[in-house]
Coordinates of N, CA and C in Angstrom, one line a residue:
Chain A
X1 N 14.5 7.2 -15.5 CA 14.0 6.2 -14.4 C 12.5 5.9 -14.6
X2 N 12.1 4.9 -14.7 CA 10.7 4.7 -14.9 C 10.1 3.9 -13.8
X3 N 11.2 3.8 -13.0 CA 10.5 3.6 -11.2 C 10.1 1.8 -11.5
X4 N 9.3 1.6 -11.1 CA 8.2 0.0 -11.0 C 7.1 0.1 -12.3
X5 N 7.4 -0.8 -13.2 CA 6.8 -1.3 -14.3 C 6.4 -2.3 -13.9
X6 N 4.9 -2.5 -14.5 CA 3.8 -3.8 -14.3 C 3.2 -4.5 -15.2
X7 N 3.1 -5.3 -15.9 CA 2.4 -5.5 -16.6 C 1.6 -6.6 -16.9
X8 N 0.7 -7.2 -17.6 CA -0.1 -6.4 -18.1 C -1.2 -5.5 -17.1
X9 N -1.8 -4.5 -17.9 CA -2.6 -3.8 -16.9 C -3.8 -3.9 -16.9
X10 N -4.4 -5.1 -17.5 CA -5.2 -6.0 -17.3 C -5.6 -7.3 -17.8
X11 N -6.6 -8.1 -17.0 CA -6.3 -9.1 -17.9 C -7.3 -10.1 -17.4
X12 N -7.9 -11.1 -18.0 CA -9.4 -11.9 -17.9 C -8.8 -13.3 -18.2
X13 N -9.0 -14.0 -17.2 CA -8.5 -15.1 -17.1 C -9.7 -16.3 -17.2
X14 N -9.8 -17.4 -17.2 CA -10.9 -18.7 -16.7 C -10.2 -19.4 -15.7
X15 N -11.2 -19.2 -15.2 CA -10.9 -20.6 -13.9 C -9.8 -21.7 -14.4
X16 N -9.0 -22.0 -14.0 CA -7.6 -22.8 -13.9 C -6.8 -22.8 -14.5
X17 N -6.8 -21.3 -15.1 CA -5.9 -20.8 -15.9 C -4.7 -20.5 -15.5
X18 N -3.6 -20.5 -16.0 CA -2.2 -19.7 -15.5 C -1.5 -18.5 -16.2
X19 N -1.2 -17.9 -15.5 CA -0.6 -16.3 -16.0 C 0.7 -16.0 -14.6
X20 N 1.7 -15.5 -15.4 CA 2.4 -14.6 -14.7 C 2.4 -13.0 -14.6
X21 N 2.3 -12.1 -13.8 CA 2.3 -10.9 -13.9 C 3.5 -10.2 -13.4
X22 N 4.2 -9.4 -14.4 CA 5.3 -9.1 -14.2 C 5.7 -7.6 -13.4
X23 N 6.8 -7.6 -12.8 CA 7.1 -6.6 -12.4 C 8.6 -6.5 -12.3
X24 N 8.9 -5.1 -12.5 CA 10.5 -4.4 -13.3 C 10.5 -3.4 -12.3
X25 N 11.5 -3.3 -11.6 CA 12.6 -2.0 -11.1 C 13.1 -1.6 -11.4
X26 N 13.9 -0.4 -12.0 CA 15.4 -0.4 -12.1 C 15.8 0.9 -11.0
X27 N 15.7 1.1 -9.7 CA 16.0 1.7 -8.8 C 16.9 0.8 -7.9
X28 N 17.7 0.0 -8.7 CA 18.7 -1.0 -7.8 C 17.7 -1.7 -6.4
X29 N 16.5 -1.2 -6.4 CA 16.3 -1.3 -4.6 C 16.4 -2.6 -4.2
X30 N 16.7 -3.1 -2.8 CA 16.9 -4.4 -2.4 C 15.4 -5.0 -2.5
X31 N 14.6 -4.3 -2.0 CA 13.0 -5.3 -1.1 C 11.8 -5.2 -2.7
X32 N 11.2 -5.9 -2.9 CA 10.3 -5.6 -3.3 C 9.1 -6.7 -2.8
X33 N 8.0 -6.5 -3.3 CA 6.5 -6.9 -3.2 C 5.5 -7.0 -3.9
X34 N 4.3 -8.1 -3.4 CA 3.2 -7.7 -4.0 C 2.0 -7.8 -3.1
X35 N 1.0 -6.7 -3.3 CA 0.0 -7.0 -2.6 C -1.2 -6.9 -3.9
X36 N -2.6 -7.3 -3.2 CA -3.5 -7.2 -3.6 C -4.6 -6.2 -2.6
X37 N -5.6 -5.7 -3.5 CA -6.2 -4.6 -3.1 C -7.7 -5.0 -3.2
X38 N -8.4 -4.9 -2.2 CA -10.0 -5.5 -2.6 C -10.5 -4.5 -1.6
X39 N -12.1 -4.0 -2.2 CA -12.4 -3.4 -1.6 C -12.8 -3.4 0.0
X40 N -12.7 -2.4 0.4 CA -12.6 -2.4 1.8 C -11.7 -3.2 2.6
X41 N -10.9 -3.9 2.4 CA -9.9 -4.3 2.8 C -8.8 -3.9 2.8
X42 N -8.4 -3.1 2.2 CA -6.8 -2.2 2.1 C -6.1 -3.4 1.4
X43 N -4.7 -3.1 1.3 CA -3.7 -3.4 0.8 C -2.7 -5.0 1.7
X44 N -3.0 -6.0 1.2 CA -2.6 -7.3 2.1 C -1.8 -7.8 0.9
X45 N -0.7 -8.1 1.6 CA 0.9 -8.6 1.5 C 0.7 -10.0 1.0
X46 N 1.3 -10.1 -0.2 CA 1.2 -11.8 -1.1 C 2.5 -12.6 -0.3
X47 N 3.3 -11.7 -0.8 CA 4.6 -12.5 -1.5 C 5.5 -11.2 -1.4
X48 N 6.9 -11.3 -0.6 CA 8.1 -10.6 -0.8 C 9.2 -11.1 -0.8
X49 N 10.5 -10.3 -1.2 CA 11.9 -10.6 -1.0 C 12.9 -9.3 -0.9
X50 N 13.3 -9.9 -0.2 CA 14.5 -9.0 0.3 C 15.8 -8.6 0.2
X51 N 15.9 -9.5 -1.7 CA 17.1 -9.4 -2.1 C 17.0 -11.3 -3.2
X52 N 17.8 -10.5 -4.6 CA 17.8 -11.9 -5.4 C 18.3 -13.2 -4.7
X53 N 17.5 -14.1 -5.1 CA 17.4 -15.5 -4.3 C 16.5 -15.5 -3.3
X54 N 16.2 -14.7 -2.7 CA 15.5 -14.8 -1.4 C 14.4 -14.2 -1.5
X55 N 12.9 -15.2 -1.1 CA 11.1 -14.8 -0.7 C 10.7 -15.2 0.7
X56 N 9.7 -14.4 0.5 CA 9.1 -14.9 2.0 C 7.7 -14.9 1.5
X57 N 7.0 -15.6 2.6 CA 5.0 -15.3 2.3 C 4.6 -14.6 3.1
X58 N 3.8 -13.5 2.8 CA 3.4 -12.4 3.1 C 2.3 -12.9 3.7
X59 N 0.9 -12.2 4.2 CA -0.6 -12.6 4.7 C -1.3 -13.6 4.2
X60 N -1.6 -13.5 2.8 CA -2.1 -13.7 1.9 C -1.4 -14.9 0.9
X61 N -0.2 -15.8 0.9 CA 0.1 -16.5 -0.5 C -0.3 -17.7 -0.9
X62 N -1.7 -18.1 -0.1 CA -1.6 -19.1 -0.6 C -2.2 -18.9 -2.6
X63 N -2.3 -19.9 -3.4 CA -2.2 -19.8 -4.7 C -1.6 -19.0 -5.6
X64 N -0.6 -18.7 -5.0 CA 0.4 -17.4 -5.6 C 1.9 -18.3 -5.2
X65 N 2.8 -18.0 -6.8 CA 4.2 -17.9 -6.6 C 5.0 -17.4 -7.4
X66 N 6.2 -17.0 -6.2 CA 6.9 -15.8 -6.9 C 8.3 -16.4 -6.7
X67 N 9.3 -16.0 -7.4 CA 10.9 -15.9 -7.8 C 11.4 -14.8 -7.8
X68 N 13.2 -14.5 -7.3 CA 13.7 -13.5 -7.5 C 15.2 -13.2 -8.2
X69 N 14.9 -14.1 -9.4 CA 16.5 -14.5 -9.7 C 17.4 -13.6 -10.3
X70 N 17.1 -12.3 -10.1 CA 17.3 -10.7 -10.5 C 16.8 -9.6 -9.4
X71 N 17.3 -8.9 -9.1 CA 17.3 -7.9 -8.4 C 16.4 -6.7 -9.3
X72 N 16.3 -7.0 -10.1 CA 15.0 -5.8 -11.0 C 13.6 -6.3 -11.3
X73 N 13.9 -7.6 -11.2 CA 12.6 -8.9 -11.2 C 12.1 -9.5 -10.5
X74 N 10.8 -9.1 -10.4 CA 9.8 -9.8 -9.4 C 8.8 -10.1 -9.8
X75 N 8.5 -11.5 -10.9 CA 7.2 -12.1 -11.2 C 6.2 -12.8 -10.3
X76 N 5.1 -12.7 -10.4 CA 3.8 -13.1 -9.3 C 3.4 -14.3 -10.4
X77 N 2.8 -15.7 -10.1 CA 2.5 -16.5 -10.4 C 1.2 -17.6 -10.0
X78 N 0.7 -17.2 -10.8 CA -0.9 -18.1 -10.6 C -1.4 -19.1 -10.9
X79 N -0.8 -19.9 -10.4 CA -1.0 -21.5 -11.4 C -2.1 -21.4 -11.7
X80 N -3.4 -21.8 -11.2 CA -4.5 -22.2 -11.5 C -5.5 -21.1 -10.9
X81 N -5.6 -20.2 -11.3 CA -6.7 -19.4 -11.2 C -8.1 -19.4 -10.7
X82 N -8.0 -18.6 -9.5 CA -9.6 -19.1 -9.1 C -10.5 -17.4 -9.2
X83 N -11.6 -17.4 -8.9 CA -12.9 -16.6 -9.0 C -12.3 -15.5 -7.7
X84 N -11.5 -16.1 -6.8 CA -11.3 -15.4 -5.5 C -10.2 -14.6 -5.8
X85 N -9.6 -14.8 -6.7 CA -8.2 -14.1 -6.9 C -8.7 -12.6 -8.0
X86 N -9.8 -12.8 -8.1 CA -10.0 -11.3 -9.2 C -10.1 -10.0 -8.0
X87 N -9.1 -9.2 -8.3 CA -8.5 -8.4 -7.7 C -7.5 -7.4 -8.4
X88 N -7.1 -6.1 -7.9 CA -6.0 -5.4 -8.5 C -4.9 -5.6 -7.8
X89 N -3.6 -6.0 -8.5 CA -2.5 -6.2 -8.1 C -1.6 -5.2 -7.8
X90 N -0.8 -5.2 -6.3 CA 0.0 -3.9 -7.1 C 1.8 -4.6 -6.6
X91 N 2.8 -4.3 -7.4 CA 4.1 -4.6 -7.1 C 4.7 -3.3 -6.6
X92 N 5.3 -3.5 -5.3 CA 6.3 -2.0 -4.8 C 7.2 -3.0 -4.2
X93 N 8.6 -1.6 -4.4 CA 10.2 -1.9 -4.0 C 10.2 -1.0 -3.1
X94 N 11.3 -1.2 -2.3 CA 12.2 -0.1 -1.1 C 13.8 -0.4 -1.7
X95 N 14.0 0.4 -1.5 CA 15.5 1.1 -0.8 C 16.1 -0.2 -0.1
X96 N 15.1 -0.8 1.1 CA 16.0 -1.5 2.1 C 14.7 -2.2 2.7
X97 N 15.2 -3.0 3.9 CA 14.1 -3.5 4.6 C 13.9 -3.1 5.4
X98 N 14.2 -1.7 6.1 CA 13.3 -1.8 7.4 C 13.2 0.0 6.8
X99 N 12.2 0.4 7.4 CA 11.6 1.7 7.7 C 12.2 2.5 6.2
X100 N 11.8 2.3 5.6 CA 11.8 2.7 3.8 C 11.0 2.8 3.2
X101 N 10.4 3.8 2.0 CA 9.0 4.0 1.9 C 9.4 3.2 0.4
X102 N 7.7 2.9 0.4 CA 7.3 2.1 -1.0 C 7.3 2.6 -2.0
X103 N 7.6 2.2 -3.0 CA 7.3 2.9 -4.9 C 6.6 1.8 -5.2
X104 N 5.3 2.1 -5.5 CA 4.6 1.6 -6.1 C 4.2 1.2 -7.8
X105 N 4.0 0.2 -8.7 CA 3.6 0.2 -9.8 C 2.2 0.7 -9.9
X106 N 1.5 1.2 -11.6 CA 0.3 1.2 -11.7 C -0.7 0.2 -11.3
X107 N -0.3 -1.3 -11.1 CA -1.1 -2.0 -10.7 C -1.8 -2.9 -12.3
X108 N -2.3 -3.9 -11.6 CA -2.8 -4.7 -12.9 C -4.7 -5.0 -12.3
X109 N -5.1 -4.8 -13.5 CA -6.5 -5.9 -12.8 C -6.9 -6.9 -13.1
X110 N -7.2 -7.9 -12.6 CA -7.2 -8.9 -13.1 C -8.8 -10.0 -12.3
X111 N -9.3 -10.1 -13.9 CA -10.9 -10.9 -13.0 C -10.6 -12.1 -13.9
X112 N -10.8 -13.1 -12.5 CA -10.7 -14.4 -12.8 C -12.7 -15.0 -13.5
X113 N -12.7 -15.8 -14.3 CA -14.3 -15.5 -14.3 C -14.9 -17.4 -14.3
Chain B
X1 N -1.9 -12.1 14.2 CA -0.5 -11.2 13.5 C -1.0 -9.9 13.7
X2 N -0.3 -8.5 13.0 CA -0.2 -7.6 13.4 C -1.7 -7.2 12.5
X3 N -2.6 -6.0 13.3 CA -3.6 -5.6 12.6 C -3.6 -4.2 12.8
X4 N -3.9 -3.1 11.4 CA -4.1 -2.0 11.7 C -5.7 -1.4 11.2
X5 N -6.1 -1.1 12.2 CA -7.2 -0.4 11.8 C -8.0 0.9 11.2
X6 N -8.3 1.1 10.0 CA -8.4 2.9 10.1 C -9.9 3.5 10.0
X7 N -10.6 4.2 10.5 CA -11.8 4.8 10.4 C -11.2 6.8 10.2
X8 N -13.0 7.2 9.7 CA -13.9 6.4 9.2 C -13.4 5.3 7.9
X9 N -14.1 4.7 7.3 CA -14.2 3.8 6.0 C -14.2 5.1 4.8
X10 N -15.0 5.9 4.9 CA -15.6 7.0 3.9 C -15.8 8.4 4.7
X11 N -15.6 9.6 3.8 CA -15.8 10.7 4.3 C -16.1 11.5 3.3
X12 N -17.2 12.2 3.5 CA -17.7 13.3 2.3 C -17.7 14.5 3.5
X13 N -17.0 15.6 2.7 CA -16.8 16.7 3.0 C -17.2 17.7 2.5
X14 N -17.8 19.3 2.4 CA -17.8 20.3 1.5 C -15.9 20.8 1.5
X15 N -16.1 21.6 0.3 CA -14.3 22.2 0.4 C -14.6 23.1 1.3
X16 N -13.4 23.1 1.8 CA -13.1 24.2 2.9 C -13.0 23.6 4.1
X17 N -13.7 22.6 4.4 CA -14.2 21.4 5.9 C -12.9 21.2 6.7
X18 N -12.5 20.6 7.5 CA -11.5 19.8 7.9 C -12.1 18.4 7.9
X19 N -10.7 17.7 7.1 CA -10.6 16.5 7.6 C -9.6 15.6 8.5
X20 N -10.5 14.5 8.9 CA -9.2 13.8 10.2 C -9.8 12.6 9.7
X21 N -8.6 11.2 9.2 CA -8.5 9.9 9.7 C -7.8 9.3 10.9
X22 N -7.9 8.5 10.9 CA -7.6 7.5 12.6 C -7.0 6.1 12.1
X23 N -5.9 6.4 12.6 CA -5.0 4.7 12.4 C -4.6 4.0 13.7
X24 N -5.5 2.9 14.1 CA -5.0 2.6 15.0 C -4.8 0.6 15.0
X25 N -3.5 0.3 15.4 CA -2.3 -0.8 15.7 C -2.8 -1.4 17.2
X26 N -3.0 -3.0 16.3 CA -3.5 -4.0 17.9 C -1.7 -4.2 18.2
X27 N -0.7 -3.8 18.1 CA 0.5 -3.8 18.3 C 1.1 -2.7 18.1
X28 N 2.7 -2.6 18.9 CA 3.1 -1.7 18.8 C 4.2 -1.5 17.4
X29 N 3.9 -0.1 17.1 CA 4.4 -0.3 15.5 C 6.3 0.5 15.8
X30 N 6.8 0.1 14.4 CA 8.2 0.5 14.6 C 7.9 2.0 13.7
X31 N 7.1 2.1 12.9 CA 7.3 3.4 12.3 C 5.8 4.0 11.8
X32 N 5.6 4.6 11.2 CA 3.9 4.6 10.9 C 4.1 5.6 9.1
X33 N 3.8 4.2 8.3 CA 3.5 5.4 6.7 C 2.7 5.8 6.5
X34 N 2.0 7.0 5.4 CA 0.8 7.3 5.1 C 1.1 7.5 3.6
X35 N 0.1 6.7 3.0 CA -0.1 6.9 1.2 C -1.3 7.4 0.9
X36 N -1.1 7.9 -0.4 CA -2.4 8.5 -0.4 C -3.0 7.8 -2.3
X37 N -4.1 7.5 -2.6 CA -4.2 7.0 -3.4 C -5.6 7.6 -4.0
X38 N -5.0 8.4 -5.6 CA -6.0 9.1 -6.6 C -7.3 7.6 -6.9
X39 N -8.2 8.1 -7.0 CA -9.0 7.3 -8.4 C -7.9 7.0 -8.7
X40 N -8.7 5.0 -9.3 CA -7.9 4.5 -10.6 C -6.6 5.1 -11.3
X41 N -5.7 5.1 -9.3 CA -4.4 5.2 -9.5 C -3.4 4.0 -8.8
X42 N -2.5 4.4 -8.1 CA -1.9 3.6 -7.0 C -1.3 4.1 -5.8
X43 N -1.3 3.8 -5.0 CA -0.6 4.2 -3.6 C 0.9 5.0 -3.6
X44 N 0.7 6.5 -3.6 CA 1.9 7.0 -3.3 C 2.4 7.8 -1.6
X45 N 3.4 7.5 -1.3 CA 4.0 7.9 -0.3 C 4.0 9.3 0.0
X46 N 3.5 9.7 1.2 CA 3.2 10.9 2.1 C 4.2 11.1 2.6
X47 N 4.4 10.1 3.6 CA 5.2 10.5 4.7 C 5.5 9.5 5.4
X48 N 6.6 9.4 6.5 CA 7.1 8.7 7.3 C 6.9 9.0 9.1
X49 N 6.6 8.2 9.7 CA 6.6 8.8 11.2 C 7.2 8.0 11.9
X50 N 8.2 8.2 13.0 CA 9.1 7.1 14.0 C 9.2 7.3 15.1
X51 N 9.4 8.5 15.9 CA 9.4 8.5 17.2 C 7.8 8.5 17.6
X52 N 7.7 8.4 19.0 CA 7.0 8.8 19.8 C 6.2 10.1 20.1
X53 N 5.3 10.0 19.8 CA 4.5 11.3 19.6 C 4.9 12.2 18.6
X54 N 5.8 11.8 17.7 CA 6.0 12.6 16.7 C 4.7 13.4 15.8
X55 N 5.0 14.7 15.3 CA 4.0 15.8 14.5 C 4.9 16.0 13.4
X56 N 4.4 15.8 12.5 CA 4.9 16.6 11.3 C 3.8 17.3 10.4
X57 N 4.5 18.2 9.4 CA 3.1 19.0 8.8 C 3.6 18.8 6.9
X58 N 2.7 18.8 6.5 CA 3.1 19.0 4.9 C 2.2 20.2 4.3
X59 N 2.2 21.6 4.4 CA 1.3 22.4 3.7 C 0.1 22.5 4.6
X60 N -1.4 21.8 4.2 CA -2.5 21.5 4.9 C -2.5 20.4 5.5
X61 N -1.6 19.2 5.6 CA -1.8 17.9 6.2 C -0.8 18.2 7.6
X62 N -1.6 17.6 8.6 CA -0.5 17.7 9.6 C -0.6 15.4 10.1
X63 N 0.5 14.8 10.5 CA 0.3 14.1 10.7 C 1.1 13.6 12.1
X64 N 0.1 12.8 12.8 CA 0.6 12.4 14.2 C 0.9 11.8 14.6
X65 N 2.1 10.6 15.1 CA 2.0 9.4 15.8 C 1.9 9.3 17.1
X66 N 1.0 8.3 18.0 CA 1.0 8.4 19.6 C 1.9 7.9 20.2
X67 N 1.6 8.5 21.1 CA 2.9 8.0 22.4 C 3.2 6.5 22.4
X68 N 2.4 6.0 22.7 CA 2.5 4.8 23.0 C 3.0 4.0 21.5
X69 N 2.8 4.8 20.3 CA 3.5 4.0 19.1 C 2.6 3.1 18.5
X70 N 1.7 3.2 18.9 CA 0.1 2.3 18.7 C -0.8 3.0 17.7
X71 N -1.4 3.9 17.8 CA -2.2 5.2 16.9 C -1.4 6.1 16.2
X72 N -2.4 6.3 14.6 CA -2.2 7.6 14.1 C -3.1 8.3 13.7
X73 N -3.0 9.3 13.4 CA -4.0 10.3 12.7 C -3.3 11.3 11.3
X74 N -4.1 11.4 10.5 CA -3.8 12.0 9.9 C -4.9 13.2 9.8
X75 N -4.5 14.7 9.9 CA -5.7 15.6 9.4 C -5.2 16.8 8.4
X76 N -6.2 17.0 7.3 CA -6.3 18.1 5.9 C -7.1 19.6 6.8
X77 N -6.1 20.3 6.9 CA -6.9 21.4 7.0 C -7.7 22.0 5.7
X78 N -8.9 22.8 5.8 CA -9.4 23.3 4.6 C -9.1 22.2 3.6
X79 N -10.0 21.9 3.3 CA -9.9 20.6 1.8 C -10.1 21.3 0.7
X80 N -9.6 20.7 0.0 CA -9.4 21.2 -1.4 C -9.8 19.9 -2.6
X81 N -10.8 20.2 -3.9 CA -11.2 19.3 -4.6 C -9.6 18.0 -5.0
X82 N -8.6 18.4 -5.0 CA -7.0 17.7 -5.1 C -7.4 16.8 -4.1
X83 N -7.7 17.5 -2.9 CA -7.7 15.8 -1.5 C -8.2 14.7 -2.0
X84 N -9.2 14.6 -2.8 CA -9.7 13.7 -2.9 C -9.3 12.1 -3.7
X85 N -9.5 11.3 -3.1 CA -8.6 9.5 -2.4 C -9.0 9.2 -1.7
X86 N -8.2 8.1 -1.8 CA -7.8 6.9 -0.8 C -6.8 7.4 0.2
X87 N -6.7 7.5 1.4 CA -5.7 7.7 2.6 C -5.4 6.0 3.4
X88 N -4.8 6.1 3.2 CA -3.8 4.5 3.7 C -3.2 4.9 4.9
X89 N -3.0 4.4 6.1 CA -2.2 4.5 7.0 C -1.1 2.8 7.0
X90 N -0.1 2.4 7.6 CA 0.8 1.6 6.9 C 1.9 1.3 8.4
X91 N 1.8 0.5 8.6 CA 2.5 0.4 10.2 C 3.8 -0.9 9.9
X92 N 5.3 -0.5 10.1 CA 5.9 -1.0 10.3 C 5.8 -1.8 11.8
X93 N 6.5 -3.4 10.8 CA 6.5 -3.9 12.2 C 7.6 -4.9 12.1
X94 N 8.9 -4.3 11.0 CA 10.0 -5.1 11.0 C 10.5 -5.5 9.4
X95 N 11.4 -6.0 9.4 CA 12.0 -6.6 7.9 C 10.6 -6.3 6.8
X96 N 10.4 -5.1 6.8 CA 9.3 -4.5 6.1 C 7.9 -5.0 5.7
X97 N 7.7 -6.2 7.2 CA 6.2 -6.3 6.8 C 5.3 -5.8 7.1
X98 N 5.0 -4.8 6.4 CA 4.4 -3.4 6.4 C 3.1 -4.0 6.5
X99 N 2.0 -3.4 7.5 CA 0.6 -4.0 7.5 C -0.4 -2.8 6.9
X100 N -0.8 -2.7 5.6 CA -1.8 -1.5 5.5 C -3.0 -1.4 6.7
X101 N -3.3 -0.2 6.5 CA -4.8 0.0 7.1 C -5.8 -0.3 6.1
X102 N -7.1 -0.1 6.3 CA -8.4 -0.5 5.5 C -8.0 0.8 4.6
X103 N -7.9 2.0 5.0 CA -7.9 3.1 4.2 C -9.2 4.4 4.4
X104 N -9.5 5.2 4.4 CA -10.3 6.3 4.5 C -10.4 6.8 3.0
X105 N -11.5 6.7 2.6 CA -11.9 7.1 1.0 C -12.6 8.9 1.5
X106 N -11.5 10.0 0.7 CA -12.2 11.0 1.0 C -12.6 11.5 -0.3
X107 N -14.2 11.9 -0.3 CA -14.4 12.6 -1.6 C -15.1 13.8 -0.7
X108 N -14.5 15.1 -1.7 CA -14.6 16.3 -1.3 C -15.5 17.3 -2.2
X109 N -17.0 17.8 -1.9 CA -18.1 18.4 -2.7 C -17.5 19.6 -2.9
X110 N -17.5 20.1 -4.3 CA -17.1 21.7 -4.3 C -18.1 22.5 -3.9

């Protein structure tokens, strides 16, 4: 079991660049996510789903998009890259949706420049 | 939308010290997580809290939720160089949109 795979685990972008950053499950779980982590701000909600086919927007999505056409698959998508988006990414799955603890990936970083 | 608060921001301790974070919800939460996060690592899962005034203990950590389902705390008896992180507190508030706290950065002086 290798839990939540992320990749890449870093990465230097230019301004209106596009990249996908990936993320892999294989704990069957239904929910997965992504947030971003900046300092002193804690951990705020992009983009989730609750099951293949189905996303919602989290706090945070604007310039971000994601698909879930697999239940082990959850790509984050950045069309056009801005300076505000350099930040560490992190993707976590549950079990289920409600009251289920998170598995976390290592996380990516990513400076937009 | 829902907002969770946690203080302090930062805490330096000597080992041996106690420590206490504070998680406190402008709404009432349905469960309350706690992660704890190494250096230039990622957020791993502590614990779970759901009832009302619930106490649970892990070793040196004991963790609290309030009555009213609104506050938490978390406190390290005697610290140990290991404590040292990020402490997240993490408040359900439904179809898993989990609201982190700011976090409590503890670094602990040997």
């Amino acid at each position: 079991n290798a839990g939540v795979t992320q990749t890449p685990k870093f990465q230097v972008l230019k301004t209106g660049q596009s990249m996908t950053l990936q993320c892999a499950q294989d704990m069957n779980h239904e929910y997965m996510s992504w947030y971003r982590q900046d300092p002193g701000m804690g951990l705020r909600l992009i983009h989730y789903s609750v099951g293949a086919g189905i996303t919602d927007q989290g706090e945070v999505p604007n310039g971000y998009n994601v698909s879930r056409s697999t239940t082990e698959d959850f790509p984050l998508r950045l069309l056009s890259a801005a300076p505000s988006q350099t930040s560490v990414y992190f993707c976590a799955s549950s079990r289920g949706q409600f009251n289920e603890k998170l598995f976390f990936g290592s996380g990516t970083q990513l400076s937009v420049l | 939308g829902q907002q969770v608060m946690q203080i302090p921001q930062y805490q330096h301790v000597q080992e041996g010290e106690d420590f206490t974070t504070y998680c406190n919800s402008s709404t009432t939460l349905s469960n309350i997580q706690w992660y704890k996060q190494r250096p230039g690592g990622h957020p791993v899962f502590l614990i779970q809290l759901v009832k009302s005034g619930e106490v649970k203990k892990q070793k040196r950590l004991t963790f609290q939720f309030g009555e009213a389902k609104k506050n938490s705390s978390l406190h390290i008896t005697a610290t140990q160089t290991t404590d040292v992180g990020t402490y997240f507190c993490a408040g359900g508030g439904g179809y898993q949109k989990v609201t982190f706290g700011t976090g409590t950065k503890l670094q602990v002086i040997p």
